[in-house]
Short mmCIF file of C-alpha atoms in Angstrom, two decimals:
data_model
loop_
_atom_site.label_atom_id
_atom_site.label_comp_id
_atom_site.label_asym_id
_atom_site.label_seq_id
_atom_site.Cartn_x
_atom_site.Cartn_y
_atom_site.Cartn_z
CA MET A 1 56.56 -23.50 4.18
CA ASP A 2 58.10 -26.34 6.20
CA PHE A 3 56.36 -29.74 6.20
CA GLY A 4 58.59 -31.37 8.85
CA GLU A 5 61.14 -33.15 6.64
CA GLY A 6 63.61 -30.31 6.61
CA THR A 7 62.73 -29.59 3.01
CA GLY A 8 60.78 -26.58 1.90
CA GLY A 9 58.26 -26.45 -0.86
CA SER A 10 54.65 -25.98 -1.79
CA ILE A 11 51.66 -28.20 -1.08
CA ILE A 12 52.13 -29.63 -4.59
CA ASP A 13 55.71 -30.66 -3.69
CA LEU A 14 54.42 -32.36 -0.54
CA ALA A 15 51.69 -34.17 -2.43
CA GLN A 16 54.18 -35.39 -5.05
CA ARG A 17 56.23 -36.96 -2.30
CA LEU A 18 53.14 -38.39 -0.53
CA TYR A 19 51.69 -39.96 -3.70
CA GLY A 20 55.08 -40.96 -5.14
CA THR A 21 54.51 -39.35 -8.52
CA ARG A 22 55.54 -36.25 -10.43
CA ASP A 23 52.32 -36.34 -12.53
CA ILE A 24 50.56 -33.09 -11.63
CA SER A 25 47.17 -34.39 -12.80
CA SER A 26 47.36 -37.42 -10.49
CA VAL A 27 48.55 -35.22 -7.63
CA LEU A 28 45.62 -32.82 -8.02
CA LYS A 29 43.13 -35.70 -8.09
CA GLY A 30 44.65 -37.07 -4.90
CA ILE A 31 44.42 -33.71 -3.15
CA GLU A 32 40.81 -33.32 -4.25
CA GLY A 33 39.97 -36.80 -2.95
CA HIS A 34 41.33 -36.06 0.51
CA PHE A 35 40.49 -32.38 0.70
CA PRO A 36 37.35 -31.69 -1.32
CA VAL A 37 37.19 -28.19 -2.66
CA SER A 38 33.89 -26.57 -1.73
CA THR A 39 32.28 -24.24 -4.20
CA PRO A 40 30.96 -21.07 -2.57
CA ALA A 41 27.18 -21.13 -2.48
CA ALA A 42 25.67 -18.75 -4.96
CA ALA A 43 23.76 -15.89 -3.42
CA PRO A 44 20.03 -16.67 -3.56
CA ARG A 45 18.37 -14.92 -6.46
CA LYS A 46 15.48 -12.65 -5.73
CA ALA A 47 12.33 -13.81 -7.44
CA ALA A 48 11.57 -11.60 -10.38
CA ALA A 49 8.66 -9.37 -9.51
CA THR A 50 5.60 -10.26 -11.59
CA PRO A 51 4.42 -7.11 -13.31
CA PRO A 52 0.84 -6.23 -12.45
CA ALA A 53 -1.73 -6.97 -15.13
CA PHE A 54 -2.60 -3.28 -15.20
CA GLU A 55 0.45 -1.13 -14.54
CA GLU A 56 -1.43 2.11 -15.05
CA LEU A 57 -5.11 2.94 -15.50
CA ARG A 58 -6.69 5.98 -17.07
CA VAL A 59 -10.47 6.26 -16.95
CA SER A 60 -12.50 8.64 -19.11
CA PRO A 61 -15.99 8.89 -20.66
CA LEU A 62 -16.66 6.23 -23.29
CA ARG A 63 -15.97 7.75 -26.73
CA ASN A 64 -13.72 5.37 -28.64
CA THR A 65 -15.43 4.37 -31.88
CA VAL A 66 -13.75 0.94 -31.91
CA LEU A 67 -15.32 0.14 -28.54
CA LEU A 68 -18.70 1.58 -29.49
CA ASP A 69 -18.66 -0.46 -32.71
CA TYR A 70 -17.80 -3.57 -30.70
CA LEU A 71 -20.79 -2.95 -28.42
CA ALA A 72 -23.02 -2.30 -31.42
CA LYS A 73 -22.03 -5.68 -32.88
CA ARG A 74 -23.16 -7.23 -29.62
CA GLY A 75 -26.47 -5.41 -29.86
CA ILE A 76 -25.79 -2.64 -27.33
CA PRO A 77 -26.66 0.90 -28.54
CA SER A 78 -24.26 3.70 -27.70
CA ASP A 79 -26.79 5.70 -25.65
CA ILE A 80 -27.12 2.83 -23.16
CA ALA A 81 -23.38 2.12 -23.09
CA LEU A 82 -22.50 5.78 -22.48
CA GLY A 83 -24.74 5.89 -19.42
CA GLU A 84 -23.41 2.69 -17.84
CA CYS A 85 -19.78 2.28 -18.90
CA VAL A 86 -16.49 4.16 -19.04
CA GLU A 87 -13.45 4.02 -21.29
CA VAL A 88 -10.29 2.57 -19.77
CA HIS A 89 -6.73 2.89 -21.07
CA TYR A 90 -4.19 0.64 -19.37
CA ARG A 91 -0.55 -0.32 -19.74
CA THR A 92 0.66 -3.93 -19.61
CA ARG A 93 4.31 -4.92 -20.10
CA GLY A 94 5.07 -1.50 -21.49
CA LYS A 95 2.28 -1.45 -24.07
CA TRP A 96 -0.93 0.57 -23.96
CA TYR A 97 -4.38 -0.94 -24.53
CA PHE A 98 -7.95 0.25 -24.13
CA GLY A 99 -11.30 -1.27 -23.26
CA ILE A 100 -14.82 -0.79 -21.96
CA GLY A 101 -14.94 -0.40 -18.19
CA PHE A 102 -17.79 -1.26 -15.83
CA ARG A 103 -17.39 -0.33 -12.16
CA ASN A 104 -18.22 -2.50 -9.18
CA ARG A 105 -19.34 -1.15 -5.82
CA LYS A 106 -15.77 -1.11 -4.43
CA GLY A 107 -14.31 0.83 -7.34
CA GLY A 108 -12.80 -2.09 -9.26
CA LEU A 109 -13.39 -2.39 -12.99
CA GLU A 110 -14.53 -5.12 -15.32
CA ILE A 111 -12.72 -4.49 -18.61
CA ARG A 112 -13.70 -5.74 -22.06
CA ASN A 113 -12.57 -5.20 -25.62
CA PRO A 114 -12.91 -7.41 -28.72
CA TYR A 115 -9.83 -9.42 -27.69
CA PHE A 116 -9.66 -9.21 -23.90
CA LYS A 117 -11.74 -9.92 -20.82
CA GLY A 118 -10.37 -9.07 -17.38
CA SER A 119 -10.84 -7.09 -14.20
CA THR A 120 -8.97 -4.93 -11.72
CA SER A 121 -8.94 -5.26 -7.96
CA PRO A 122 -10.88 -5.10 -5.76
CA LYS A 123 -13.32 -7.55 -7.30
CA ASP A 124 -16.95 -7.27 -6.25
CA ILE A 125 -20.55 -7.10 -7.41
CA THR A 126 -22.17 -4.04 -8.93
CA HIS A 127 -25.39 -2.92 -7.24
CA LEU A 128 -27.45 -0.63 -9.46
CA ARG A 129 -30.31 1.13 -7.73
CA HIS A 130 -33.04 2.25 -10.08
CA GLY A 131 -35.37 3.63 -7.43
CA ALA A 132 -36.98 0.45 -6.11
CA GLY A 133 -34.77 0.16 -3.05
CA GLY A 134 -34.26 -2.89 -0.88
CA ASN A 135 -37.37 -2.36 1.22
CA GLY A 136 -38.21 -6.04 1.63
CA LYS A 137 -40.98 -5.95 -1.00
CA ALA A 138 -39.29 -4.76 -4.18
CA THR A 139 -37.87 -6.98 -6.92
CA ALA A 140 -34.18 -7.20 -7.80
CA LEU A 141 -32.70 -8.61 -11.01
CA VAL A 142 -29.46 -10.61 -11.07
CA PHE A 143 -27.04 -10.83 -14.01
CA GLU A 144 -23.77 -12.70 -14.27
CA GLY A 145 -21.91 -10.10 -16.35
CA PHE A 146 -22.41 -6.50 -17.35
CA MET A 147 -22.97 -7.36 -21.02
CA ASP A 148 -26.14 -9.23 -19.99
CA TYR A 149 -27.20 -6.25 -17.88
CA LEU A 150 -26.72 -3.91 -20.86
CA SER A 151 -28.67 -6.39 -23.00
CA TYR A 152 -31.59 -6.25 -20.58
CA LEU A 153 -31.63 -2.45 -20.70
CA THR A 154 -31.57 -2.65 -24.50
CA LEU A 155 -34.53 -5.04 -24.57
CA LYS A 156 -36.50 -2.79 -22.18
CA GLN A 157 -36.11 0.14 -24.63
CA GLY A 158 -36.08 2.88 -22.02
CA LYS A 159 -38.83 1.50 -19.79
CA PRO A 160 -38.31 1.62 -16.00
CA VAL A 161 -36.35 -1.30 -14.57
CA PRO A 162 -36.02 -2.66 -11.01
CA ASP A 163 -32.81 -2.56 -9.01
CA CYS A 164 -30.12 -4.80 -10.50
CA VAL A 165 -27.17 -6.79 -9.18
CA VAL A 166 -24.37 -7.76 -11.57
CA LEU A 167 -22.23 -10.54 -10.10
CA ASN A 168 -19.24 -9.86 -12.39
CA SER A 169 -18.33 -13.47 -11.49
CA VAL A 170 -20.30 -16.28 -9.85
CA GLY A 171 -17.52 -16.28 -7.25
CA ASN A 172 -18.95 -12.99 -5.96
CA LEU A 173 -22.24 -14.64 -4.99
CA PRO A 174 -21.73 -14.40 -1.19
CA GLY A 175 -21.57 -10.60 -1.43
CA ALA A 176 -24.62 -10.55 -3.68
CA LEU A 177 -26.69 -12.64 -1.26
CA ASP A 178 -26.27 -10.03 1.46
CA VAL A 179 -27.85 -7.48 -0.89
CA LEU A 180 -30.54 -9.73 -2.36
CA LYS A 181 -31.89 -10.71 1.05
CA GLY A 182 -33.15 -7.14 1.34
CA TYR A 183 -35.58 -7.64 -1.56
CA GLY A 184 -38.93 -9.38 -1.60
CA HIS A 185 -38.36 -11.14 -4.92
CA VAL A 186 -35.36 -11.96 -7.11
CA CYS A 187 -35.32 -12.63 -10.87
CA CYS A 188 -32.22 -14.45 -12.13
CA PHE A 189 -30.96 -13.77 -15.67
CA LEU A 190 -27.96 -16.09 -15.42
CA ASP A 191 -26.25 -18.32 -17.97
CA ASN A 192 -27.83 -21.50 -19.29
CA ASP A 193 -24.99 -23.70 -18.07
CA ASP A 194 -24.16 -25.68 -14.93
CA ALA A 195 -22.60 -22.71 -13.15
CA GLY A 196 -25.60 -20.51 -13.91
CA ARG A 197 -28.11 -23.11 -12.78
CA LYS A 198 -26.21 -23.86 -9.56
CA THR A 199 -26.00 -20.15 -8.79
CA THR A 200 -29.73 -19.72 -9.36
CA GLU A 201 -30.47 -22.66 -7.05
CA GLU A 202 -28.22 -21.22 -4.35
CA ILE A 203 -30.00 -17.86 -4.59
CA ARG A 204 -33.35 -19.65 -4.35
CA ARG A 205 -32.17 -21.59 -1.31
CA ARG A 206 -30.99 -18.43 0.46
CA CYS A 207 -33.55 -15.89 -0.68
CA GLY A 208 -36.80 -17.83 -1.05
CA SER A 209 -38.87 -16.02 -3.66
CA VAL A 210 -36.86 -16.46 -6.86
CA THR A 211 -37.75 -16.73 -10.56
CA ASP A 212 -35.38 -18.31 -13.06
CA LYS A 213 -35.62 -16.16 -16.21
CA ALA A 214 -32.91 -18.06 -18.10
CA VAL A 215 -35.51 -20.48 -19.49
CA HIS A 216 -36.93 -17.60 -21.55
CA TYR A 217 -33.78 -17.29 -23.68
CA LEU A 218 -33.07 -20.97 -24.27
CA PRO A 219 -31.36 -22.42 -26.29
CA HIS A 220 -29.03 -19.43 -26.07
CA LYS A 221 -26.33 -19.46 -23.43
CA ASP A 222 -26.99 -15.98 -22.09
CA LEU A 223 -29.11 -12.88 -22.52
CA ASN A 224 -26.64 -11.12 -24.80
CA GLU A 225 -26.51 -14.08 -27.16
CA PHE A 226 -30.32 -14.01 -27.22
CA LEU A 227 -30.31 -10.27 -27.99
CA GLN A 228 -27.85 -10.71 -30.87
CA HIS A 229 -29.96 -13.53 -32.32
CA ARG A 230 -33.11 -11.43 -32.02
CA LEU A 231 -31.55 -8.45 -33.77
CA LYS A 232 -30.19 -10.66 -36.53
CA LYS A 233 -33.63 -12.19 -37.12
CA ALA A 234 -35.16 -8.71 -37.23
CA GLU A 235 -32.76 -7.72 -40.02
CA GLU A 236 -33.48 -10.76 -42.21
CA PRO A 237 -36.78 -9.52 -43.76
CA CYS A 238 -35.04 -6.28 -44.72
CA ALA A 239 -32.30 -8.25 -46.48
CA GLU A 240 -34.88 -10.31 -48.37
CA LEU A 241 -36.75 -7.14 -49.36
CA LYS A 242 -33.52 -5.65 -50.70
CA GLN A 243 -32.82 -8.72 -52.80
CA GLY A 244 -36.38 -8.71 -54.16
CA SER A 245 -36.20 -5.05 -55.14
CA GLY A 246 -33.20 -5.66 -57.42
#
């Protein structure tokens, strides 16, 4: 390569003459200062796909004894659970788990086990028609979660119940209001907390004839907690009798 002085050589040779030094390190620094070396831009990385919470779902009748025992500890007898719930097996991050499933009106599932509480899409309310029908005069009952609904059925001990709406989340209230407006009266069995009280007030504002039933299970947070307390109290005399018989 000719640089115009009649002498051949490389770009290093030229730089040595330009900078008046044979020190390669100094020459390279000089070249870099005048001709910055650009580093090729790295190809943008694709964002790692977030694995779905439920990679695979298998739904079957509720039979697992671990799940039935869990429900029993929460006061729900198996005959009620079998009629209202399903068994769900699901895979997350390559591992299989199982839980109690409760369907909403769009086919999504609320899933519970002793260590997990979640849901699948689509999320929605569950509307359970027990024969009353939304004829403008009938009563509908509202529950925040399906465990409270199962608790109500347990407390009724097989007696007829009105139509029921399970919110599955207070965020599903707008969809519930469309249903509840078709009933003449609404009874709210929601949680004894700020969210529950605000939801009850919103239902009252939109539906008119509303009864807040949560006051009947104070100081307990919800109907299931009340049921568990009631069952525990019922067992106490038996325990005392056993101790006395020894």
